[in-house]
Tab-separated table of C-alpha atoms in Angstrom:
chain	number	residue	atom	x	y	z
A	1	MET	CA	12.726	17.732	-20.924
A	2	LYS	CA	14.080	21.211	-21.675
A	3	HIS	CA	17.799	21.657	-21.026
A	4	SER	CA	17.091	24.701	-18.805
A	5	LEU	CA	14.979	22.631	-16.393
A	6	ALA	CA	16.465	21.150	-13.222
A	7	ILE	CA	13.398	19.134	-12.153
A	8	LYS	CA	10.158	18.160	-13.835
A	9	ALA	CA	7.425	16.362	-11.848
A	10	GLU	CA	4.749	14.549	-13.829
A	11	ASN	CA	1.582	13.270	-12.130
A	12	ILE	CA	3.339	12.397	-8.862
A	13	SER	CA	1.190	10.639	-6.249
A	14	LYS	CA	2.107	8.818	-3.041
A	15	GLN	CA	-0.280	6.534	-1.186
A	16	TYR	CA	0.195	5.037	2.285
A	17	ARG	CA	-1.764	2.381	4.099
A	18	LEU	CA	-2.389	3.399	7.717
A	19	GLY	CA	-0.959	1.128	10.373
A	20	GLU	CA	1.007	-0.983	7.894
A	21	VAL	CA	4.571	-1.301	6.710
A	22	GLY	CA	4.809	-2.004	2.985
A	23	THR	CA	1.742	-2.834	0.960
A	24	GLY	CA	-0.173	-4.507	3.777
A	25	THR	CA	-1.267	-8.070	3.059
A	26	ILE	CA	-0.363	-10.936	0.717
A	27	THR	CA	-3.891	-10.679	-0.699
A	28	HIS	CA	-3.303	-7.050	-1.680
A	29	ASP	CA	0.065	-7.921	-3.215
A	30	LEU	CA	-1.514	-10.734	-5.264
A	31	ASN	CA	-4.338	-8.462	-6.433
A	32	ARG	CA	-1.796	-5.859	-7.540
A	33	PHE	CA	0.315	-8.496	-9.301
A	34	TRP	CA	-2.714	-9.947	-11.103
A	35	ALA	CA	-3.846	-6.494	-12.258
A	36	LYS	CA	-0.336	-5.665	-13.506
A	37	LEU	CA	-0.099	-9.019	-15.344
A	38	ARG	CA	-3.292	-8.208	-17.240
A	39	GLY	CA	-2.169	-4.667	-18.003
A	40	LYS	CA	-4.811	-3.210	-15.678
A	41	GLU	CA	-4.551	-0.288	-13.265
A	42	ASP	CA	-3.554	-0.986	-9.664
A	43	PRO	CA	-6.967	-1.559	-7.971
A	44	TYR	CA	-5.840	0.235	-4.810
A	45	LEU	CA	-5.165	3.489	-6.649
A	46	LYS	CA	-8.928	3.975	-6.948
A	47	ILE	CA	-9.440	4.193	-3.199
A	48	GLY	CA	-8.087	6.358	-0.428
A	49	GLU	CA	-8.606	9.805	1.051
A	50	ALA	CA	-6.738	13.085	1.121
A	51	ASN	CA	-4.466	13.503	4.129
A	52	ASP	CA	-6.820	15.811	6.045
A	53	ARG	CA	-5.737	15.842	9.690
A	54	SER	CA	-8.673	17.944	10.853
A	55	ARG	CA	-11.141	15.056	10.665
A	56	LYS	CA	-11.272	11.330	11.204
A	57	GLY	CA	-11.278	9.419	7.926
A	58	ASP	CA	-13.009	6.207	6.914
A	59	SER	CA	-10.461	4.665	4.546
A	60	GLU	CA	-7.319	2.792	5.589
A	61	TYR	CA	-5.534	4.302	2.557
A	62	VAL	CA	-4.298	7.899	2.547
A	63	TRP	CA	-2.942	9.945	-0.354
A	64	SER	CA	-0.026	11.937	1.039
A	65	LEU	CA	0.443	13.472	-2.439
A	66	ARG	CA	-1.954	13.445	-5.381
A	67	ASP	CA	-1.339	14.425	-9.032
A	68	ILE	CA	1.619	16.751	-8.448
A	69	ASN	CA	2.968	18.556	-11.516
A	70	PHE	CA	5.600	21.298	-11.642
A	71	GLU	CA	8.759	22.444	-13.414
A	72	ILE	CA	11.788	24.014	-11.713
A	73	GLU	CA	14.368	25.938	-13.727
A	74	GLN	CA	18.085	25.588	-13.100
A	75	GLY	CA	19.282	28.194	-10.588
A	76	ASP	CA	15.845	28.709	-9.013
A	77	ALA	CA	15.468	28.801	-5.240
A	78	VAL	CA	12.051	27.275	-4.533
A	79	GLY	CA	10.237	27.491	-1.210
A	80	ILE	CA	7.800	24.646	-0.567
A	81	ILE	CA	5.204	25.745	1.971
A	82	GLY	CA	1.960	24.530	3.492
A	83	ARG	CA	0.410	23.472	6.764
A	84	ASN	CA	1.611	20.441	8.723
A	85	GLY	CA	0.557	17.301	6.859
A	86	ALA	CA	0.338	19.048	3.481
A	87	GLY	CA	2.892	16.663	1.927
A	88	LYS	CA	6.014	18.872	1.877
A	89	SER	CA	8.441	16.414	3.474
A	90	THR	CA	6.991	13.507	1.475
A	91	LEU	CA	7.693	15.408	-1.747
A	92	LEU	CA	11.326	15.974	-0.768
A	93	LYS	CA	11.745	12.315	0.210
A	94	LEU	CA	10.476	11.280	-3.204
A	95	LEU	CA	12.895	13.659	-4.920
A	96	SER	CA	15.747	12.361	-2.739
A	97	LYS	CA	14.751	8.757	-3.618
A	98	VAL	CA	14.235	7.843	0.034
A	99	THR	CA	10.951	6.343	-1.147
A	100	GLN	CA	9.290	5.811	-4.521
A	101	PRO	CA	6.122	7.499	-5.831
A	102	THR	CA	3.002	5.352	-6.170
A	103	THR	CA	2.356	6.887	-9.587
A	104	GLY	CA	4.159	9.385	-11.801
A	105	SER	CA	7.826	10.176	-12.304
A	106	PHE	CA	10.495	12.831	-11.866
A	107	LYS	CA	12.930	13.964	-14.540
A	108	VAL	CA	16.043	15.416	-12.922
A	109	ASN	CA	18.943	17.181	-14.622
A	110	GLY	CA	21.887	16.920	-12.235
A	111	ARG	CA	22.963	15.374	-8.954
A	112	ILE	CA	20.909	15.866	-5.793
A	113	ALA	CA	22.326	16.511	-2.302
A	114	SER	CA	19.652	16.497	0.389
A	115	LEU	CA	19.387	17.324	4.075
A	116	LEU	CA	16.158	15.889	5.432
A	117	GLU	CA	15.347	15.251	9.096
A	118	VAL	CA	18.108	14.716	11.659
A	119	GLY	CA	19.481	11.192	11.354
A	120	THR	CA	19.431	10.749	7.576
A	121	GLY	CA	22.397	10.687	5.244
A	122	PHE	CA	25.140	9.594	7.668
A	123	ASN	CA	26.332	6.216	8.921
A	124	PRO	CA	26.268	6.637	12.727
A	125	GLU	CA	29.157	4.198	13.247
A	126	MET	CA	31.494	6.166	10.979
A	127	THR	CA	33.372	9.313	11.968
A	128	GLY	CA	32.540	12.746	10.658
A	129	ARG	CA	35.563	12.579	8.336
A	130	GLU	CA	34.510	9.202	6.924
A	131	ASN	CA	30.941	10.392	6.375
A	132	ILE	CA	32.141	13.420	4.398
A	133	TYR	CA	34.057	11.165	2.008
A	134	LEU	CA	31.181	8.663	1.844
A	135	ASN	CA	28.674	11.378	0.848
A	136	GLY	CA	31.090	12.741	-1.741
A	137	ALA	CA	31.575	9.286	-3.232
A	138	ILE	CA	27.805	8.774	-3.436
A	139	LEU	CA	27.613	12.009	-5.463
A	140	GLY	CA	30.257	10.622	-7.833
A	141	MET	CA	33.090	12.888	-6.668
A	142	ARG	CA	36.695	11.689	-6.703
A	143	LYS	CA	38.826	11.726	-3.543
A	144	HIS	CA	40.945	14.672	-4.671
A	145	GLU	CA	37.746	16.668	-5.338
A	146	ILE	CA	36.503	15.977	-1.813
A	147	ASP	CA	39.962	16.819	-0.419
A	148	ARG	CA	39.639	20.260	-2.002
A	149	LYS	CA	36.315	20.878	-0.191
A	150	PHE	CA	37.179	19.157	3.102
A	151	ASP	CA	38.631	22.078	5.087
A	152	GLU	CA	35.791	24.359	3.973
A	153	ILE	CA	33.177	21.818	5.139
A	154	VAL	CA	34.824	21.335	8.543
A	155	ASP	CA	35.284	25.075	9.062
A	156	PHE	CA	31.625	25.811	8.204
A	157	SER	CA	30.311	23.059	10.495
A	158	GLY	CA	32.398	24.093	13.500
A	159	VAL	CA	33.000	20.476	14.588
A	160	GLU	CA	36.728	20.279	13.812
A	161	ARG	CA	37.532	18.970	17.301
A	162	TYR	CA	35.164	16.021	16.832
A	163	ILE	CA	35.711	15.261	13.135
A	164	ASP	CA	37.334	11.875	13.937
A	165	THR	CA	34.592	10.879	16.417
A	166	PRO	CA	31.726	8.584	15.338
A	167	VAL	CA	28.736	10.778	14.531
A	168	LYS	CA	26.487	8.673	16.815
A	169	ARG	CA	28.165	10.573	19.666
A	170	TYR	CA	27.286	13.985	18.191
A	171	SER	CA	24.524	16.152	19.623
A	172	SER	CA	21.611	16.887	17.268
A	173	GLY	CA	22.987	20.393	16.706
A	174	MET	CA	26.470	19.125	15.801
A	175	TYR	CA	24.964	16.484	13.531
A	176	VAL	CA	22.874	18.979	11.592
A	177	ARG	CA	25.737	21.480	11.288
A	178	LEU	CA	27.978	18.850	9.712
A	179	ALA	CA	25.176	17.389	7.574
A	180	PHE	CA	24.257	20.828	6.210
A	181	ALA	CA	27.917	21.680	5.537
A	182	VAL	CA	28.350	18.442	3.584
A	183	ALA	CA	25.140	18.909	1.558
A	184	ALA	CA	25.844	22.567	0.767
A	185	HIS	CA	29.548	22.319	-0.114
A	186	LEU	CA	29.797	19.098	-2.109
A	187	GLU	CA	29.375	19.473	-5.851
A	188	SER	CA	25.726	18.751	-6.557
A	189	GLU	CA	23.548	20.665	-8.965
A	190	ILE	CA	20.453	20.483	-6.730
A	191	LEU	CA	20.309	21.097	-2.962
A	192	ILE	CA	17.263	19.922	-1.001
A	193	VAL	CA	16.813	21.192	2.565
A	194	ASP	CA	13.925	20.237	4.859
A	195	GLU	CA	13.472	22.412	7.953
A	196	VAL	CA	17.175	22.730	8.764
A	197	LEU	CA	16.275	25.899	10.671
A	198	ALA	CA	14.344	23.848	13.253
A	199	VAL	CA	17.639	22.726	14.831
A	200	GLY	CA	20.544	24.887	15.845
A	201	ASP	CA	21.030	28.323	17.331
A	202	ALA	CA	20.153	31.639	15.725
A	203	GLU	CA	23.726	32.221	14.507
A	204	PHE	CA	23.810	28.844	12.748
A	205	GLN	CA	20.385	29.444	11.178
A	206	LYS	CA	21.577	32.764	9.779
A	207	LYS	CA	24.740	31.080	8.486
A	208	CYS	CA	22.670	28.379	6.739
A	209	LEU	CA	20.421	30.912	5.037
A	210	GLY	CA	23.446	32.871	3.873
A	211	LYS	CA	25.055	29.766	2.414
A	212	MET	CA	21.839	28.694	0.657
A	213	GLY	CA	21.624	32.175	-0.835
A	214	ASP	CA	25.215	31.852	-2.080
A	215	VAL	CA	24.482	28.404	-3.531
A	216	SER	CA	21.482	29.694	-5.477
A	217	LYS	CA	22.426	33.238	-6.471
A	218	GLY	CA	26.224	32.960	-6.568
A	219	GLU	CA	26.809	29.407	-7.816
A	220	GLY	CA	23.668	29.043	-9.931
A	221	ARG	CA	22.623	25.792	-8.270
A	222	THR	CA	18.998	24.849	-7.685
A	223	VAL	CA	17.666	24.927	-4.101
A	224	LEU	CA	14.450	23.374	-2.770
A	225	PHE	CA	13.660	24.626	0.724
A	226	VAL	CA	10.880	23.533	3.074
A	227	SER	CA	10.242	25.813	6.037
A	228	HIS	CA	7.508	27.231	8.241
A	229	ASN	CA	9.608	30.402	8.546
A	230	MET	CA	7.937	32.600	5.943
A	231	ALA	CA	10.504	35.380	6.364
A	232	ALA	CA	13.278	32.921	5.452
A	233	VAL	CA	11.312	31.682	2.434
A	234	GLN	CA	10.710	35.233	1.227
A	235	ASN	CA	14.350	36.271	1.638
A	236	LEU	CA	15.890	33.148	0.102
A	237	CYS	CA	13.500	32.040	-2.642
A	238	ASN	CA	12.359	33.506	-5.940
A	239	LYS	CA	9.737	30.802	-6.629
A	240	GLY	CA	7.244	28.983	-4.423
A	241	ILE	CA	5.037	25.897	-4.377
A	242	LEU	CA	2.044	25.763	-2.023
A	243	LEU	CA	0.749	22.348	-0.986
A	244	ASP	CA	-2.541	21.647	0.771
A	245	LYS	CA	-3.759	18.138	1.618
A	246	GLY	CA	-1.335	16.614	-0.857
A	247	LYS	CA	-2.143	18.827	-3.847
A	248	VAL	CA	-0.452	21.829	-5.456
A	249	ILE	CA	-2.821	24.769	-5.094
A	250	SER	CA	-0.423	27.557	-6.088
A	251	GLN	CA	2.996	27.873	-7.709
A	252	GLY	CA	5.092	30.597	-9.296
A	253	ASP	CA	6.457	33.877	-7.931
A	254	VAL	CA	7.215	33.476	-4.221
A	255	HIS	CA	5.345	36.652	-3.188
A	256	LYS	CA	2.195	35.483	-4.978
A	257	VAL	CA	2.450	32.013	-3.409
A	258	LEU	CA	2.958	33.453	0.082
A	259	GLY	CA	-0.149	35.593	-0.435
A	260	ASP	CA	-2.136	32.548	-1.570
A	261	TYR	CA	-0.923	30.670	1.531
A	262	LEU	CA	-2.314	33.377	3.764
A	263	ASN	CA	-5.653	33.399	1.962
A	264	THR	CA	-6.021	29.624	2.430
A	265	ASN	CA	-4.769	29.733	6.015
A	266	GLN	CA	-7.916	31.231	7.564
A	267	TYR	CA	-9.470	28.122	9.055
A	268	GLU	CA	-12.303	27.577	11.479
A	269	ILE	CA	-11.496	26.478	15.004
A	270	PHE	CA	-10.985	22.747	15.488
A	271	PRO	CA	-11.342	22.344	19.286
A	272	ASN	CA	-9.335	19.680	21.087
A	273	PHE	CA	-12.137	17.956	22.968
A	274	ASN	CA	-9.677	15.647	24.754
A	275	LYS	CA	-8.405	18.512	26.902
A	276	ASP	CA	-9.938	19.606	30.202
A	277	ILE	CA	-9.912	23.273	29.162
A	278	PHE	CA	-9.745	24.322	25.512
A	279	LEU	CA	-10.420	27.139	23.047
A	280	SER	CA	-13.752	26.423	21.365
A	281	ASN	CA	-14.286	29.660	19.404
A	282	PHE	CA	-12.590	32.954	18.655
A	283	ASN	CA	-13.674	36.219	17.080
A	284	SER	CA	-12.068	39.588	16.386
A	285	TYR	CA	-13.889	42.776	15.410
A	286	THR	CA	-14.108	46.538	15.843
A	287	ILE	CA	-15.804	47.638	19.046
A	288	GLY	CA	-19.517	48.214	18.599
A	289	ASP	CA	-19.859	46.199	15.397
A	290	LYS	CA	-19.245	42.431	15.327
A	291	ALA	CA	-19.650	42.406	11.555
A	292	LYS	CA	-16.752	44.829	11.073
A	293	PRO	CA	-13.202	43.430	11.058
A	294	VAL	CA	-10.458	44.969	13.150
A	295	VAL	CA	-9.691	48.466	11.837
A	296	ALA	CA	-6.282	50.086	12.209
A	297	GLY	CA	-6.431	52.948	14.706
A	298	LEU	CA	-9.831	51.993	16.189
A	299	ASN	CA	-10.544	50.015	19.353
A	300	ALA	CA	-10.421	46.254	18.664
A	301	ILE	CA	-12.212	43.434	20.473
A	302	PHE	CA	-10.821	39.901	20.771
A	303	GLU	CA	-13.385	37.436	22.031
A	304	PHE	CA	-12.361	34.027	23.382
A	305	GLU	CA	-14.812	31.214	24.057
A	306	ILE	CA	-13.273	28.726	26.479
A	307	THR	CA	-14.956	25.389	27.137
A	308	SER	CA	-14.057	23.568	30.351
A	309	LYS	CA	-14.810	20.165	31.869
A	310	ILE	CA	-13.554	21.332	35.273
A	311	GLU	CA	-13.721	24.404	37.482
A	312	LYS	CA	-10.406	26.232	37.654
A	313	TYR	CA	-9.115	29.478	39.146
A	314	ASP	CA	-6.232	31.698	38.037
A	315	ILE	CA	-6.498	30.999	34.309
A	316	LEU	CA	-4.439	33.286	32.048
A	317	ILE	CA	-5.250	34.073	28.415
A	318	GLY	CA	-2.638	35.147	25.877
A	319	LEU	CA	-2.849	36.142	22.209
A	320	GLY	CA	0.224	36.060	19.975
A	321	ILE	CA	-0.112	38.265	16.874
A	322	ASN	CA	2.440	37.453	14.148
A	323	ASP	CA	3.086	38.899	10.730
A	324	LEU	CA	2.651	36.678	7.686
A	325	TYR	CA	6.302	35.574	7.932
A	326	GLY	CA	5.965	34.262	11.482
A	327	ASN	CA	7.577	37.216	13.303
A	328	ARG	CA	5.908	38.023	16.644
A	329	LEU	CA	4.668	41.615	16.705
A	330	ILE	CA	2.623	41.937	19.894
A	331	THR	CA	1.420	39.620	22.672
A	332	PRO	CA	-1.661	40.826	24.557
A	333	PHE	CA	-1.513	38.693	27.745
A	334	SER	CA	-3.797	38.914	30.761
A	335	LYS	CA	-0.791	38.325	33.044
A	336	HIS	CA	0.649	41.681	31.950
A	337	THR	CA	-2.298	43.486	33.568
A	338	ASN	CA	-2.582	41.098	36.557
A	339	ASN	CA	-5.847	39.664	35.225
A	340	SER	CA	-6.647	35.995	35.761
A	341	PHE	CA	-9.999	34.270	35.348
A	342	HIS	CA	-12.246	31.876	37.211
A	343	ILE	CA	-13.216	29.266	34.616
A	344	LYS	CA	-16.425	27.380	35.336
A	345	LYS	CA	-17.617	24.107	33.849
A	346	GLY	CA	-19.142	24.641	30.412
A	347	LEU	CA	-18.753	27.660	28.152
A	348	ASN	CA	-16.859	30.761	29.330
A	349	ARG	CA	-16.542	34.026	27.410
A	350	ILE	CA	-13.510	36.283	27.884
A	351	VAL	CA	-12.906	39.564	26.070
A	352	CYS	CA	-9.742	41.595	25.487
A	353	GLU	CA	-10.001	45.175	24.206
A	354	ILE	CA	-7.031	46.940	22.586
A	355	GLU	CA	-7.437	50.676	22.224
A	356	LYS	CA	-6.455	52.311	18.937
A	357	PHE	CA	-5.243	49.043	17.426
A	358	PRO	CA	-1.642	49.802	16.387
A	359	LEU	CA	-0.943	47.423	13.486
A	360	LYS	CA	-1.253	48.591	9.897
A	361	PRO	CA	-3.705	46.979	7.434
A	362	SER	CA	-2.601	43.446	6.556
A	363	THR	CA	-3.300	39.812	7.391
A	364	TYR	CA	-1.918	38.494	10.678
A	365	ASN	CA	-1.548	34.982	12.061
A	366	LEU	CA	-2.703	34.319	15.619
A	367	GLU	CA	-1.798	31.953	18.449
A	368	VAL	CA	-3.859	31.538	21.636
A	369	TYR	CA	-2.597	30.461	25.078
A	370	VAL	CA	-4.901	29.139	27.813
A	371	GLY	CA	-3.300	28.086	31.091
A	372	THR	CA	-1.963	29.029	34.494
A	373	GLU	CA	1.484	30.215	35.570
A	374	ASN	CA	2.656	26.593	35.689
A	375	GLU	CA	0.398	24.586	33.375
A	376	VAL	CA	-0.670	24.885	29.749
A	377	TYR	CA	-4.250	23.721	29.142
A	378	ASP	CA	-4.473	24.675	25.466
A	379	TYR	CA	-2.120	26.306	22.967
A	380	TYR	CA	-3.922	26.892	19.697
A	381	ASP	CA	-1.745	27.635	16.662
A	382	LYS	CA	-3.614	25.801	13.899
A	383	GLY	CA	-3.831	28.554	11.308
A	384	LEU	CA	-5.969	31.230	13.011
A	385	SER	CA	-5.673	34.532	11.211
A	386	MET	CA	-7.339	37.925	11.021
A	387	ASP	CA	-7.463	40.819	8.599
A	388	VAL	CA	-6.823	44.383	9.718
A	389	GLU	CA	-8.404	46.979	7.458
A	390	ILE	CA	-8.627	50.733	7.201
A	391	ILE	CA	-11.783	52.792	6.775
A	392	GLY	CA	-11.345	56.339	5.505
A	393	ASN	CA	-7.891	57.442	6.555
A	394	ASN	CA	-8.312	57.327	10.366
A	395	ASN	CA	-6.340	60.601	10.454
A	396	LEU	CA	-3.554	58.865	8.516
A	397	LEU	CA	-2.654	60.358	5.167
A	398	ASN	CA	-0.092	57.628	4.460
A	399	ILE	CA	0.144	54.040	5.726
A	400	PRO	CA	3.696	52.877	6.594
A	401	ASP	CA	5.116	50.768	3.780
A	402	ASN	CA	6.961	47.468	4.248
A	403	THR	CA	10.297	49.205	4.847
A	404	GLN	CA	8.841	51.334	7.663
A	405	GLY	CA	7.651	48.639	10.056
A	406	SER	CA	4.266	47.233	11.031
A	407	PHE	CA	3.046	49.714	13.642
A	408	ILE	CA	0.916	52.823	13.398
A	409	ILE	CA	1.829	55.088	16.298
A	410	ASN	CA	-0.004	58.091	17.666
A	411	GLN	CA	2.200	61.050	16.826
A	412	LYS	CA	1.989	64.802	16.816
A	413	TRP	CA	4.383	67.038	14.935
A	414	VAL	CA	4.780	70.711	15.813
């Protein structure tokens, strides 16, 4: 392993058996033992399916990760992205040695401090103070080294008043603030953070991102960051790894990987047939031509097909349009124009028209709401996306660049 590398993953795979804890049965254990004794391959490595949540599988074995290979240089900040179930959290758990890979190995140069889901890393019976010293000791730090960092950790976490209280009495927000402060400030060469931004207020999230930036750019430590917040990944990371169904499908420069994520994130609708009312199809196009995608500056049509098992009045339809980093840009919503719909049993077609579509050419992620004022029947956010294009110049000589916002506005200069 090259001295400049922080982490090298070689043929990492992780297999789980559904519905079981451990390997499953004594028979399976004996078969594995007998194969190992004879120098043969584990017979259960030959079976199993990719972890595809969009369909029902046939095998009781699932590969959460399969044949993962990558190298991470010291000082890199690496964003690990992908849809839910892609294997992101499993990869971090393997790196943190919470669990062992089924096949393959990691070579790591340095100590790892990790912040996974809420509830890991601390002894709930111990106080915040005791847990800080425990985590430092696990990293191999001496007491006087932890003493030097202690005040900084407590100040960052904002839990000074409760530092001598058992952490089992902390709220989830307090717990994560202290856990992040410990992981980020203690002297490890590699920091692993899994969705820390999912808990805590906006001020704390901003504080965390700032600290991770300092850790990577200022201190030269290696950061691995899992998040669904693409804006945070873009701002913090210089490298990216894209996972899909347990496999690496793109890695390298973070902007390239984010672009690849968007290109693989245009999925067909997977209706939830268990619901009484659900989105069964969706289409977006330029008015007058269903074959033409939405064009900036021209009237756009958004067509919703709603399937219902019941008859229902006063249904509202909403469409959230987000940029590729997850920031909400506009929300066409029938409630805004006092439009509600009578949904009949079977297939219903509802259309929204937006005049002179105002967003510049790009790819946008979509979310669809179907419900009433008081009840949500379906909320579809499973990777719908659309492309906005430009044909000719649509009276625009220059398209706004990334520093000038996302909107094209009608303007007249005199």
